[in-house]
N, CA, C and O of each residue as an XYZ file, in Angstrom:
820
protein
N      80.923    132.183    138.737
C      80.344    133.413    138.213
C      81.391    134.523    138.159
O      81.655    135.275    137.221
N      81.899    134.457    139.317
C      83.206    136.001    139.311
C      84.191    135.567    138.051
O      84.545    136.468    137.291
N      84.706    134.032    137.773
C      85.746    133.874    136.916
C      84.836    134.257    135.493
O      85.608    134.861    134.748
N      83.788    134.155    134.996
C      83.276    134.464    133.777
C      82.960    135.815    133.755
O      82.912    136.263    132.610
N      82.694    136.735    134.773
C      82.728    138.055    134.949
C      84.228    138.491    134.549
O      84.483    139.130    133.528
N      85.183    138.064    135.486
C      86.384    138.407    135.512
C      87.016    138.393    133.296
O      87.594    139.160    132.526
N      86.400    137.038    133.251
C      87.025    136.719    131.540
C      86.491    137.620    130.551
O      87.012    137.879    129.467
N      85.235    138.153    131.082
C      83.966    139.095    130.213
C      84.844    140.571    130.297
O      84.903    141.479    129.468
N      85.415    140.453    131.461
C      85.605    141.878    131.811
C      87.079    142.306    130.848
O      87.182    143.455    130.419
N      88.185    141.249    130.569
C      88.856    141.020    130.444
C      89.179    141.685    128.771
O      89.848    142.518    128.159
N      88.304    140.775    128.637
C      87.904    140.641    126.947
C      87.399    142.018    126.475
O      87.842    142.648    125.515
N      86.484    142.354    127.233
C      86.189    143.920    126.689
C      87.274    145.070    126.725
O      87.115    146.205    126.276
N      88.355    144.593    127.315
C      89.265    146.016    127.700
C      90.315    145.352    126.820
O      91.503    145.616    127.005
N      89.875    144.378    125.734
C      91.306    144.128    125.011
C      91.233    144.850    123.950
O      90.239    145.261    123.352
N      92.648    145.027    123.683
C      93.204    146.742    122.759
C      92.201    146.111    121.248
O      91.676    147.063    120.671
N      91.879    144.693    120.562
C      91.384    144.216    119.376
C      89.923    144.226    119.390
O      89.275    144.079    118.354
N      89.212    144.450    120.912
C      87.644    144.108    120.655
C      86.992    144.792    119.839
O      86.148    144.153    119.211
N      87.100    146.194    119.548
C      86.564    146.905    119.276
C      86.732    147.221    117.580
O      85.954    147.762    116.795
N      88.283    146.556    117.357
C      88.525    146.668    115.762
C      88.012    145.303    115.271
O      88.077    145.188    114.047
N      87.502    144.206    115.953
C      86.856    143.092    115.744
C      85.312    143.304    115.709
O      84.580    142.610    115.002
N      84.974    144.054    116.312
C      83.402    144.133    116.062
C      83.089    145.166    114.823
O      82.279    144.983    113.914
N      83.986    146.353    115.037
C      83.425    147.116    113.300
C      84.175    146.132    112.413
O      83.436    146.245    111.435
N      85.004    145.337    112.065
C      85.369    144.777    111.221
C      84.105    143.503    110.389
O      83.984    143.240    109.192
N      83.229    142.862    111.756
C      82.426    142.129    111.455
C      81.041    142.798    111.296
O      80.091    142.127    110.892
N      80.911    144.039    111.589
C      79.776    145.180    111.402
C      79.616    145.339    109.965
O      78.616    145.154    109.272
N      80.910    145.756    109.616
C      81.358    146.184    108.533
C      81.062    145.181    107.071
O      80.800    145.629    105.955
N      81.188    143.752    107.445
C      81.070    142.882    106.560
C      79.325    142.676    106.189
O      78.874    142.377    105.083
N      78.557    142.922    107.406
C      77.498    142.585    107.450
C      76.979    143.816    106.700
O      76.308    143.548    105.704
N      77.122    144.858    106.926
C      76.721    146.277    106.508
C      76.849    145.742    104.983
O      75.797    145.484    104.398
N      77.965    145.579    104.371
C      77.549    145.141    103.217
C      77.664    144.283    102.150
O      77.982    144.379    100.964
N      77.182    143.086    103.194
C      76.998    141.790    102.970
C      75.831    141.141    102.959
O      75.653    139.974    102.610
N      74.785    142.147    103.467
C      73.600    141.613    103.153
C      72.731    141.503    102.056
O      72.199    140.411    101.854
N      72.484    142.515    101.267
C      72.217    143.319    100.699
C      73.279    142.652     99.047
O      72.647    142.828     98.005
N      74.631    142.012     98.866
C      75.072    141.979     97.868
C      75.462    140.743     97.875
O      75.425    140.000     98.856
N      75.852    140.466     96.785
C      76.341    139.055     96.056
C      76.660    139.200     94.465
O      76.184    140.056     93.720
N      77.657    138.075     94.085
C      78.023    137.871     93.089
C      77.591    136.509     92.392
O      78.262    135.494     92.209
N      75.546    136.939     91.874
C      74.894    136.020     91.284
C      75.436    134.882     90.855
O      75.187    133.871     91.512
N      76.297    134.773     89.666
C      76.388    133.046     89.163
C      77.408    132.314     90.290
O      77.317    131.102     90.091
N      78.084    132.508     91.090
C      78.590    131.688     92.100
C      77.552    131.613     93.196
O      77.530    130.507     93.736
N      76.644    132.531     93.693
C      75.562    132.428     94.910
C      74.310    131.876     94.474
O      73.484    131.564     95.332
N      74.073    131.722     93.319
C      73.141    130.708     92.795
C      73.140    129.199     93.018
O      72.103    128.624     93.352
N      74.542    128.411     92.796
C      75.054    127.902     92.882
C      74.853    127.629     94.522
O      74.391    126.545     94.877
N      75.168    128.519     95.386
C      75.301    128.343     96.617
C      73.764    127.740     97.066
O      73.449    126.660     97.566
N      73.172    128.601     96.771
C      71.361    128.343     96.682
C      70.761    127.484     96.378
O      69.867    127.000     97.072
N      71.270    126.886     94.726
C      70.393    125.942     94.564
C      71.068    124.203     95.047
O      70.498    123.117     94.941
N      72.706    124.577     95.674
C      72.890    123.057     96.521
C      72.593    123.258     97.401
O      72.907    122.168     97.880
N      71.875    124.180     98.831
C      71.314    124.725     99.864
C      69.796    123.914    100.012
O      69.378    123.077    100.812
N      69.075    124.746     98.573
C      67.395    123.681     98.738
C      67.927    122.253     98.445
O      67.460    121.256     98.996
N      69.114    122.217     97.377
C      68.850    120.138     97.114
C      69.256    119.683     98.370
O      68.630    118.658     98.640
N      70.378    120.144     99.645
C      69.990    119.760    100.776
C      69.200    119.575    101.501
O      69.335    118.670    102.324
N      68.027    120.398    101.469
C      67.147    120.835    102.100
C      66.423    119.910    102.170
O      65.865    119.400    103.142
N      66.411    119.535    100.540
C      64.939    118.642    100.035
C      65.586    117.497    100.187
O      64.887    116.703     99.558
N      66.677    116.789    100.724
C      67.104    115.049    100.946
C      68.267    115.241     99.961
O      69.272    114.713    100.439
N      68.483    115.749     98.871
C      69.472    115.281     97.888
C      70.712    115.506     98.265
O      71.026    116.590     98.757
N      71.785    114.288     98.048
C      73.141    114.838     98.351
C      73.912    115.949     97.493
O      73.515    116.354     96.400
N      75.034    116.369     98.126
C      75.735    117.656     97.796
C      75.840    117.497     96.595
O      75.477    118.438     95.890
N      76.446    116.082     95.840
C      76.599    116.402     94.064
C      75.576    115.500     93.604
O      75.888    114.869     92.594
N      74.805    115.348     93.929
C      73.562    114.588     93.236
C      73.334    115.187     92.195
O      73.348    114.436     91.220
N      72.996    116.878     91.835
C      72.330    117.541     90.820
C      73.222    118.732     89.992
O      72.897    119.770     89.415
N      74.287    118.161     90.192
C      75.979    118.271     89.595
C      75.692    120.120     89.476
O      76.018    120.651     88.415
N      75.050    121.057     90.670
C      75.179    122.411     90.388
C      76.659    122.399     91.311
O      77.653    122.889     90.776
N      76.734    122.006     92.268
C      78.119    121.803     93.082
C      79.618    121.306     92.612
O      79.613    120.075     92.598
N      80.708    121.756     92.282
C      81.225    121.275     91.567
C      82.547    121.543     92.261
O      83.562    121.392     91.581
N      82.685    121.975     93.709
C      83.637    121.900     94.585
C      84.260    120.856     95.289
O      83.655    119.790     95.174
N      85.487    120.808     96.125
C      85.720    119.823     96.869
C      84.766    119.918     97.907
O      83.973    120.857     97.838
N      84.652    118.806     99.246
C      83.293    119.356     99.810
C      82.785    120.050    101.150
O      81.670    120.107    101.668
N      83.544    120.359    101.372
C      83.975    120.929    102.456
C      82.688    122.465    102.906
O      82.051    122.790    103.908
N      82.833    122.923    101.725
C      82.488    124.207    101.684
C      80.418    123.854    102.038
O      79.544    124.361    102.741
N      80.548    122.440    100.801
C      78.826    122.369    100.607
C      78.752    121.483    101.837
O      77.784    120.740    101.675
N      79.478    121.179    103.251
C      79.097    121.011    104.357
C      78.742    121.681    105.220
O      77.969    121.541    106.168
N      79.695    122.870    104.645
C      79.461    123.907    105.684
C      78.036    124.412    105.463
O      77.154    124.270    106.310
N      77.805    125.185    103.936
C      76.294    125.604    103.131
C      75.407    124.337    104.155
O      74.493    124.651    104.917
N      75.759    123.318    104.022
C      74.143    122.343    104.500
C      73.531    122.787    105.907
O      72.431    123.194    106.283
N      75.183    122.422    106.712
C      75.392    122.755    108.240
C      74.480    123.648    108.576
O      73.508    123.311    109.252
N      74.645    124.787    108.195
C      74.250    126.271    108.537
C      72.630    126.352    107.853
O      71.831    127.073    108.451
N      72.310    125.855    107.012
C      70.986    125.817    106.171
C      70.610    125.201    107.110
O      69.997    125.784    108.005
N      70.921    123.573    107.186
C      69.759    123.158    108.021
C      69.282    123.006    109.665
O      68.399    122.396    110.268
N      70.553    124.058    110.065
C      70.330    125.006    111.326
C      69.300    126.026    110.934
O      68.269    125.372    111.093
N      69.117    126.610    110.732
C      68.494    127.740    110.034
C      67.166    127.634    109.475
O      66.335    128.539    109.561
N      66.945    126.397    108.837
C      65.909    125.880    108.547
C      64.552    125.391    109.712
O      63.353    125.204    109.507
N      65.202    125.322    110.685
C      64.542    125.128    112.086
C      63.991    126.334    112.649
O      63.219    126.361    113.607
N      64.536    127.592    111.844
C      63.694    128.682    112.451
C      62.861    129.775    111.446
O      62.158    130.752    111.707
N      63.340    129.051    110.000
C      62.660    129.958    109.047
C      62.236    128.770    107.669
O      62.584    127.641    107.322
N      61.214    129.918    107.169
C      60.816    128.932    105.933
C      61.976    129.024    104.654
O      62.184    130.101    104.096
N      62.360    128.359    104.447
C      63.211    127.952    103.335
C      62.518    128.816    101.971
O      63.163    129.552    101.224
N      61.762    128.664    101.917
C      60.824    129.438    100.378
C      61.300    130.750    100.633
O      61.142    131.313     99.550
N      61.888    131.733    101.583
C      62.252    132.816    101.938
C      63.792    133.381    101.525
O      64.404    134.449    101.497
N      64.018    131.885    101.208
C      65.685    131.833    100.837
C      66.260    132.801     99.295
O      67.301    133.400     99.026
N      64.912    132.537     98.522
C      65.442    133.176     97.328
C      64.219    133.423     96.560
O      63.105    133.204     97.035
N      64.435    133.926     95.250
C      62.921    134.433     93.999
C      63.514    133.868     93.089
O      64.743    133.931     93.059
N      62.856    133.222     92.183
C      62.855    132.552     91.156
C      62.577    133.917     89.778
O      61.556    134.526     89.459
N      63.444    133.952     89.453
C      63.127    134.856     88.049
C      62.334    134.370     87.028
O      61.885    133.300     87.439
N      61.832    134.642     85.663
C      61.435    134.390     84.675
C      62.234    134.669     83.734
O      62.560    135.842     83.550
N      62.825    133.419     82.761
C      63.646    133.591     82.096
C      63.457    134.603     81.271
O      62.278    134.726     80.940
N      64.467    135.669     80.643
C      64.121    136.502     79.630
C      63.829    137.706     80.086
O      63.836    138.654     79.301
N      63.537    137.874     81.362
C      63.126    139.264     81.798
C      64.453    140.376     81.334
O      63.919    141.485     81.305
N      65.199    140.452     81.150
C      66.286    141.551     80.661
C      67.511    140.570     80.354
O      67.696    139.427     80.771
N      68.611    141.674     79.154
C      69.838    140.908     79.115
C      70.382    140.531     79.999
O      71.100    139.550     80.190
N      69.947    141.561     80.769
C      71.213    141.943     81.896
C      70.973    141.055     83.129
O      71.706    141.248     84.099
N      70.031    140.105     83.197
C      69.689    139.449     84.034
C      70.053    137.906     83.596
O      69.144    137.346     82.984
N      71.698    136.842     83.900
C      71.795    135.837     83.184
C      71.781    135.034     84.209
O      72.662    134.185     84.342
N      70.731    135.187     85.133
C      70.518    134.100     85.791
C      69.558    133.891     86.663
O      69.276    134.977     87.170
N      68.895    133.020     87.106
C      67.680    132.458     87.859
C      67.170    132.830     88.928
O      65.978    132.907     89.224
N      68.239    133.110     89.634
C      68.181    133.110     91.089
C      68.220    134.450     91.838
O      69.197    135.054     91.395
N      67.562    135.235     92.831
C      68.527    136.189     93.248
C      67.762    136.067     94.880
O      66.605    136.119     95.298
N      69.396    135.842     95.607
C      68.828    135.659     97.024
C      68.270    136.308     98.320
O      69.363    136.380     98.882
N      67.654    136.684     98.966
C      67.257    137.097     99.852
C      68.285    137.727    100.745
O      69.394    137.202    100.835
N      67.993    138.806    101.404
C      68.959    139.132    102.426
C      69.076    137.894    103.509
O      70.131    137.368    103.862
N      67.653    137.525    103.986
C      68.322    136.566    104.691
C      69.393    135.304    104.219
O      70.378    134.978    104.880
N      69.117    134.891    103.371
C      70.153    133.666    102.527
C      71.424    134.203    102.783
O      72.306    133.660    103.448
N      71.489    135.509    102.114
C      72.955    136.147    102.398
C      73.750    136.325    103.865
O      74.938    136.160    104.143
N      73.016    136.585    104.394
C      73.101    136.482    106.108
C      73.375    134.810    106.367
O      74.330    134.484    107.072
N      72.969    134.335    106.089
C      72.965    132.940    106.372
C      74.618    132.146    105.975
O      75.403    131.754    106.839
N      74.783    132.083    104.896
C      75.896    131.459    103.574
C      76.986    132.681    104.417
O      77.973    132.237    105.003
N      76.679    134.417    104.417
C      77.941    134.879    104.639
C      78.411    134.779    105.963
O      79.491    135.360    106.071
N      77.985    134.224    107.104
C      78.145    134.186    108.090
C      79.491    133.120    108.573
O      80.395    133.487    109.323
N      79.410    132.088    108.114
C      81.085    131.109    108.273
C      81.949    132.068    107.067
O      82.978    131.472    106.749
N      81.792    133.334    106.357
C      82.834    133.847    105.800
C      83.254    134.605    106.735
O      84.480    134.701    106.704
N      82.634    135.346    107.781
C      82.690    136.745    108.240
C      83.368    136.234    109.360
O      84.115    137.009    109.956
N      83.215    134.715    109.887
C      84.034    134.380    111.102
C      85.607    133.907    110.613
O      86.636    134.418    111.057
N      85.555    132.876    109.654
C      86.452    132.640    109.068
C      87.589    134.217    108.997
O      88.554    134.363    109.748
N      87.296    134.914    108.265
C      87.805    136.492    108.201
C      88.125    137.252    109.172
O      89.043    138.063    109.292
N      87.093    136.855    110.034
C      87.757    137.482    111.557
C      88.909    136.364    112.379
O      89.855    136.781    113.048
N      88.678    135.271    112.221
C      89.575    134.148    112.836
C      90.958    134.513    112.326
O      91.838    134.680    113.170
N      91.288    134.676    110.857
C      92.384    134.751    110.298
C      92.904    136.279    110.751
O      94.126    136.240    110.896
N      92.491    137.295    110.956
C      92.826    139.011    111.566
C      93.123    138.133    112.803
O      94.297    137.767    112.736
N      92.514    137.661    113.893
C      93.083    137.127    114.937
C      94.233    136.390    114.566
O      95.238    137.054    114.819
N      94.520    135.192    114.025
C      95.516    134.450    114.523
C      96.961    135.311    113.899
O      98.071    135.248    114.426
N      96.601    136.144    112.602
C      97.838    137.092    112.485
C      98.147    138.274    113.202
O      99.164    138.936    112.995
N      97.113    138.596    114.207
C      97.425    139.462    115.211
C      98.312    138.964    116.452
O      99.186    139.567    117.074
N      97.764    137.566    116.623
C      98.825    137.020    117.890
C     100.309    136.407    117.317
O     101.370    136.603    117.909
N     100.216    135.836    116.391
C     101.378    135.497    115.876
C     102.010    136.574    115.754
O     103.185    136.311    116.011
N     101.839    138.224    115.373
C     103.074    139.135    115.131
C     103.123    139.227    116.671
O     104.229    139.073    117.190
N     101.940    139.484    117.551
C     102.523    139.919    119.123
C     103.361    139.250    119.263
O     104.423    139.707    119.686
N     103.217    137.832    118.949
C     103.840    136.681    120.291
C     105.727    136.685    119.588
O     106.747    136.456    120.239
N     105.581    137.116    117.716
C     107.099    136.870    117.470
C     107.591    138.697    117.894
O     108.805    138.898    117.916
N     106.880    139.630    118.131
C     107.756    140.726    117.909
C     106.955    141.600    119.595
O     107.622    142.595    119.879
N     106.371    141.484    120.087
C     105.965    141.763    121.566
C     105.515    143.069    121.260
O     105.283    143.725    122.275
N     105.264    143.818    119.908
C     104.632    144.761    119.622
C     103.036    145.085    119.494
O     102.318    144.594    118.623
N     102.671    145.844    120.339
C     100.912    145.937    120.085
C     100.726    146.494    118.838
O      99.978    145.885    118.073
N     101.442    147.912    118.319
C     101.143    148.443    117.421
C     101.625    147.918    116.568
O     101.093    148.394    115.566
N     102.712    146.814    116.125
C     102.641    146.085    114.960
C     101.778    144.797    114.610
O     101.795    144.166    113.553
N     100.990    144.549    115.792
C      99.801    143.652    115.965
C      98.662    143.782    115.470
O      97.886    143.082    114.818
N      98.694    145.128    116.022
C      96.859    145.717    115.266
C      97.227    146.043    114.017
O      96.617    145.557    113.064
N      98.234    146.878    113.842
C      98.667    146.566    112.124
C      98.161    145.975    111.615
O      97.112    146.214    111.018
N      99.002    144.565    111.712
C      98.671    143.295    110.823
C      97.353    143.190    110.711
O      96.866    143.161    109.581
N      96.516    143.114    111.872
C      94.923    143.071    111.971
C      94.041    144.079    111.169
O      92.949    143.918    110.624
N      94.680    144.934    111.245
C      93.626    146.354    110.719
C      94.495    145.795    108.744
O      93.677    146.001    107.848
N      95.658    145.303    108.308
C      95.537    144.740    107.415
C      95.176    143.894    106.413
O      95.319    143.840    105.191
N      94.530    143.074    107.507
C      93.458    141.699    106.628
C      92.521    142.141    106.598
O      91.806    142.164    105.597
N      92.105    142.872    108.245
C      90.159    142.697    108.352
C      89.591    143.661    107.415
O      88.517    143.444    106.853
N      90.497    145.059    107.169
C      89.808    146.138    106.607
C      90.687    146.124    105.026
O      90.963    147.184    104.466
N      90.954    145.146    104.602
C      91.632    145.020    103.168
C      90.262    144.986    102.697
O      89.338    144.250    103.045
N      90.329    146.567    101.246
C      88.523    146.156    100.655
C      88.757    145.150     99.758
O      87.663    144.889     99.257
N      89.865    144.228     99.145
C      89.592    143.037     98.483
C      89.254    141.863     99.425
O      88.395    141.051     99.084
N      89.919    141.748    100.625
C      89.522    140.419    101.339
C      87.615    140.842    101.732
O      86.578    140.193    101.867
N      87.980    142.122    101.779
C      86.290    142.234    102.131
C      85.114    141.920    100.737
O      84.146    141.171    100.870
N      85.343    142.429     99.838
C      84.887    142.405     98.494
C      84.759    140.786     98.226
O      83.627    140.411     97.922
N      85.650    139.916     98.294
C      85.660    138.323     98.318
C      84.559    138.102     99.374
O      83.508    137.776     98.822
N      84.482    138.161    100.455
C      83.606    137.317    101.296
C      82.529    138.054    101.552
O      81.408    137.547    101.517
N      82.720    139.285    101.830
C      81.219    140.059    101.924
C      80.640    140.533    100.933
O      79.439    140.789    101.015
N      81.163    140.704    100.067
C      80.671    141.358     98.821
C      79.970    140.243     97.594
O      78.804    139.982     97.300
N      80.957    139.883     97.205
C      81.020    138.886     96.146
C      80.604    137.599     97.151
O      79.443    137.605     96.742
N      80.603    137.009     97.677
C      80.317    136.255     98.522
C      81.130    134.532     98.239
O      80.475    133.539     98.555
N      82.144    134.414     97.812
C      82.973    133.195     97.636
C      83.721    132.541     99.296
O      83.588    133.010    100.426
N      84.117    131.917     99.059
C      84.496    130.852    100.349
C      85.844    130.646    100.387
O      86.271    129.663    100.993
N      86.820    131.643     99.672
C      88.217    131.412     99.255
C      88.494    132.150    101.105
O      89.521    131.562    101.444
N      88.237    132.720    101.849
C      88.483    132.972    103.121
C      88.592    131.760    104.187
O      89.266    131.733    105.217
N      87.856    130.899    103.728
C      87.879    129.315    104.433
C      89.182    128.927    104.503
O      89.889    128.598    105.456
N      89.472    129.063    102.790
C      90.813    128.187    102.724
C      91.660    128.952    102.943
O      92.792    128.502    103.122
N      91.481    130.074    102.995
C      92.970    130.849    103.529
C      93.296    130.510    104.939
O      94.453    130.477    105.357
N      91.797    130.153    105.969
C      91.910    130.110    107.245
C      92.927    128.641    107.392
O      94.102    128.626    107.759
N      92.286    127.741    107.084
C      93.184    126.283    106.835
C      94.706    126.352    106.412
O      95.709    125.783    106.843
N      94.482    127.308    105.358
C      96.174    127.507    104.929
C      97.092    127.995    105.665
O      98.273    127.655    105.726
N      96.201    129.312    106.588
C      97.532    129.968    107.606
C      97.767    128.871    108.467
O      98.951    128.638    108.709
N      96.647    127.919    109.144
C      96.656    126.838    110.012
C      97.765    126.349    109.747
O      98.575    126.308    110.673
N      98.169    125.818    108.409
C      98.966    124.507    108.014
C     100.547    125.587    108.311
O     101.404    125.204    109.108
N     100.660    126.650    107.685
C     101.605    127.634    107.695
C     102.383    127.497    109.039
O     103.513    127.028    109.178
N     101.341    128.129    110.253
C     101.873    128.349    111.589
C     102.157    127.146    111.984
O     103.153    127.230    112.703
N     101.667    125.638    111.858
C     101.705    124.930    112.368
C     103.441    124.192    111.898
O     104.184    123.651    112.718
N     103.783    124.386    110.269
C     104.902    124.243    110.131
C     105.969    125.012    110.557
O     107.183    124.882    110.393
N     105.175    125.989    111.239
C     106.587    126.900    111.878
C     106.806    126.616    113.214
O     107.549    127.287    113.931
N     106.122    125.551    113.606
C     105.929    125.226    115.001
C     106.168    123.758    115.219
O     105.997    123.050    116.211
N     106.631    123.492    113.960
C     107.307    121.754    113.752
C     106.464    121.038    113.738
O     106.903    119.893    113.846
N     105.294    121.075    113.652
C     103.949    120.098    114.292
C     103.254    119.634    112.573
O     102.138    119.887    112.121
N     104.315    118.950    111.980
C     104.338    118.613    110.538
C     103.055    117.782    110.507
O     102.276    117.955    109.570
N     102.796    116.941    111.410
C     101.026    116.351    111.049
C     100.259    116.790    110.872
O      99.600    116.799    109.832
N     100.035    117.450    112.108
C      98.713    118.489    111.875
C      98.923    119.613    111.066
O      98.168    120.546    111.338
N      99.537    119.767    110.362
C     100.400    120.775    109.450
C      99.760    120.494    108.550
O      98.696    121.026    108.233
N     100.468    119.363    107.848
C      99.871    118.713    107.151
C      97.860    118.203    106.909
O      97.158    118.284    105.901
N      97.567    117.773    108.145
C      95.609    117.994    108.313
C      94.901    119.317    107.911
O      93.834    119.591    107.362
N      96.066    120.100    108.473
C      94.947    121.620    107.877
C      95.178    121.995    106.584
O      94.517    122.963    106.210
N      95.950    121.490    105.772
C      96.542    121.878    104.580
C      95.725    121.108    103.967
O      95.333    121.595    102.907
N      95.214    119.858    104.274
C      94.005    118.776    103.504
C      93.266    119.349    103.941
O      92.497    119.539    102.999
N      92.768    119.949    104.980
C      91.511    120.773    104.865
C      91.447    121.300    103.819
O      90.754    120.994    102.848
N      92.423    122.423    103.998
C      92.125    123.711    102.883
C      92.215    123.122    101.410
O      91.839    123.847    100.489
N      92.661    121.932    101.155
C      92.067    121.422     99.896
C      91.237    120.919     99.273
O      91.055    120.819     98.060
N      90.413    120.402    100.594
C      89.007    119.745    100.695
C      88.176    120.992    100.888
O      87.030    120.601    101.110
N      88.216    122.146    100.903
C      87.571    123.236    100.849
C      87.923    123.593     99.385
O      86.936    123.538     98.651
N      89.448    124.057     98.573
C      89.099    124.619     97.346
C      90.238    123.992     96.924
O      90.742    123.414     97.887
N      91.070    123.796     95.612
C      92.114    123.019     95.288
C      93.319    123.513     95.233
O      94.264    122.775     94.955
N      93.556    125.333     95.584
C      94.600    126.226     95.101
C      95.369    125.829     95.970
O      96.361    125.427     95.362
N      95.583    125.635     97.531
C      96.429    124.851     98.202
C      97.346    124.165     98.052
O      98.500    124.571     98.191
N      97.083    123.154     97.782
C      97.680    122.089     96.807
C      98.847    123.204     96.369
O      99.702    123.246     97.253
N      99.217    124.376     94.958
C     100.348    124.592     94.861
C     101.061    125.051     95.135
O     102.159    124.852     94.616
């Protein structure tokens, strides 16, 4: 008990906790509430064909490597154990306005749901470039730098909280493969770099 006190206690007095929690405040604030319809449709309607038994490309709306629609299932059908799925989204009527070119529009909760492996992913990557500048340059203030540079960038935010895409996944995999080649550890270098391609294909060049 004292050593998990001691680690609790630890953790709260570190100089990043606090730019880590508005950073993930921040995503949620307004990430619930938004999305970028014809890609989160997409997200939605391979979400219910999970739901309902069908595999990830059975009903060819999925058209990613698959990584991403493991994660979408993962988290759905966690989630699904505590809420009704019919809650996930509204079905439009075709034709209701121009300005409306598509079917779907999701629920705050859905959004909460799908943006949630972005918002960690996003915070994972502000971490591991925060310790990597400490550990090469022993600077705090060029640490939180780097950190207060990813987490509060409004395009990295706009991508995952906003617009709601999964290109933050593969960045996480990519720095993986990055640090890991700077650390000679060419296999697993190599594993996270097939991650991040089995998540989206830009890797690869």
């Amino acid at each position: 008990m004292k050593k998990i006190y001691r680690k609790t206690h630890l953790l709260l007095k570190h100089p990043l906790i606090y730019l880590v929690v508005i950073s993930i405040l921040l995503r949620y604030a307004v990430g619930i509430y938004t999305s970028w319809t014809f890609d989160v449709e997409t997200w939605y309607r391979s979400v219910i064909n999970i739901l309902t038994g069908s595999d990830l490309y059975d009903r060819l709306y999925f058209v990613y490597p698959p990584i991403w629609g493991y994660i979408l299932g993962g988290s759905s059908k966690i989630s699904s154990l505590f809420i009704d799925p019919a809650s996930l989204g509204y079905e439009l009527h075709a034709g209701i306005s121009p300005l409306f070119r598509f079917d779907v529009v999701t629920s705050p909760l859905f959004n909460t749901i799908f943006k949630t492996p972005l918002v960690i992913s996003d915070t994972l990557v502000g971490i591991i470039i925060y310790r990597f500048i400490f550990r090469t340059t022993n600077d705090q203030r060029k640490s939180k730098n780097g950190f207060l540079f990813w987490a509060f960038n409004p395009l990295v935010i706009s991508i995952s909280a906003i617009h709601g895409t999964f290109d933050s996944i593969v960045t996480l995999f990519t720095l993986i493969a990055v640090l890991l080649m700077y650390k000679y550890n060419y296999p697993l270098s190599g594993a996270a770099l097939a991650l991040g391609i089995l998540s989206k294909i830009f890797p690869i060049f």
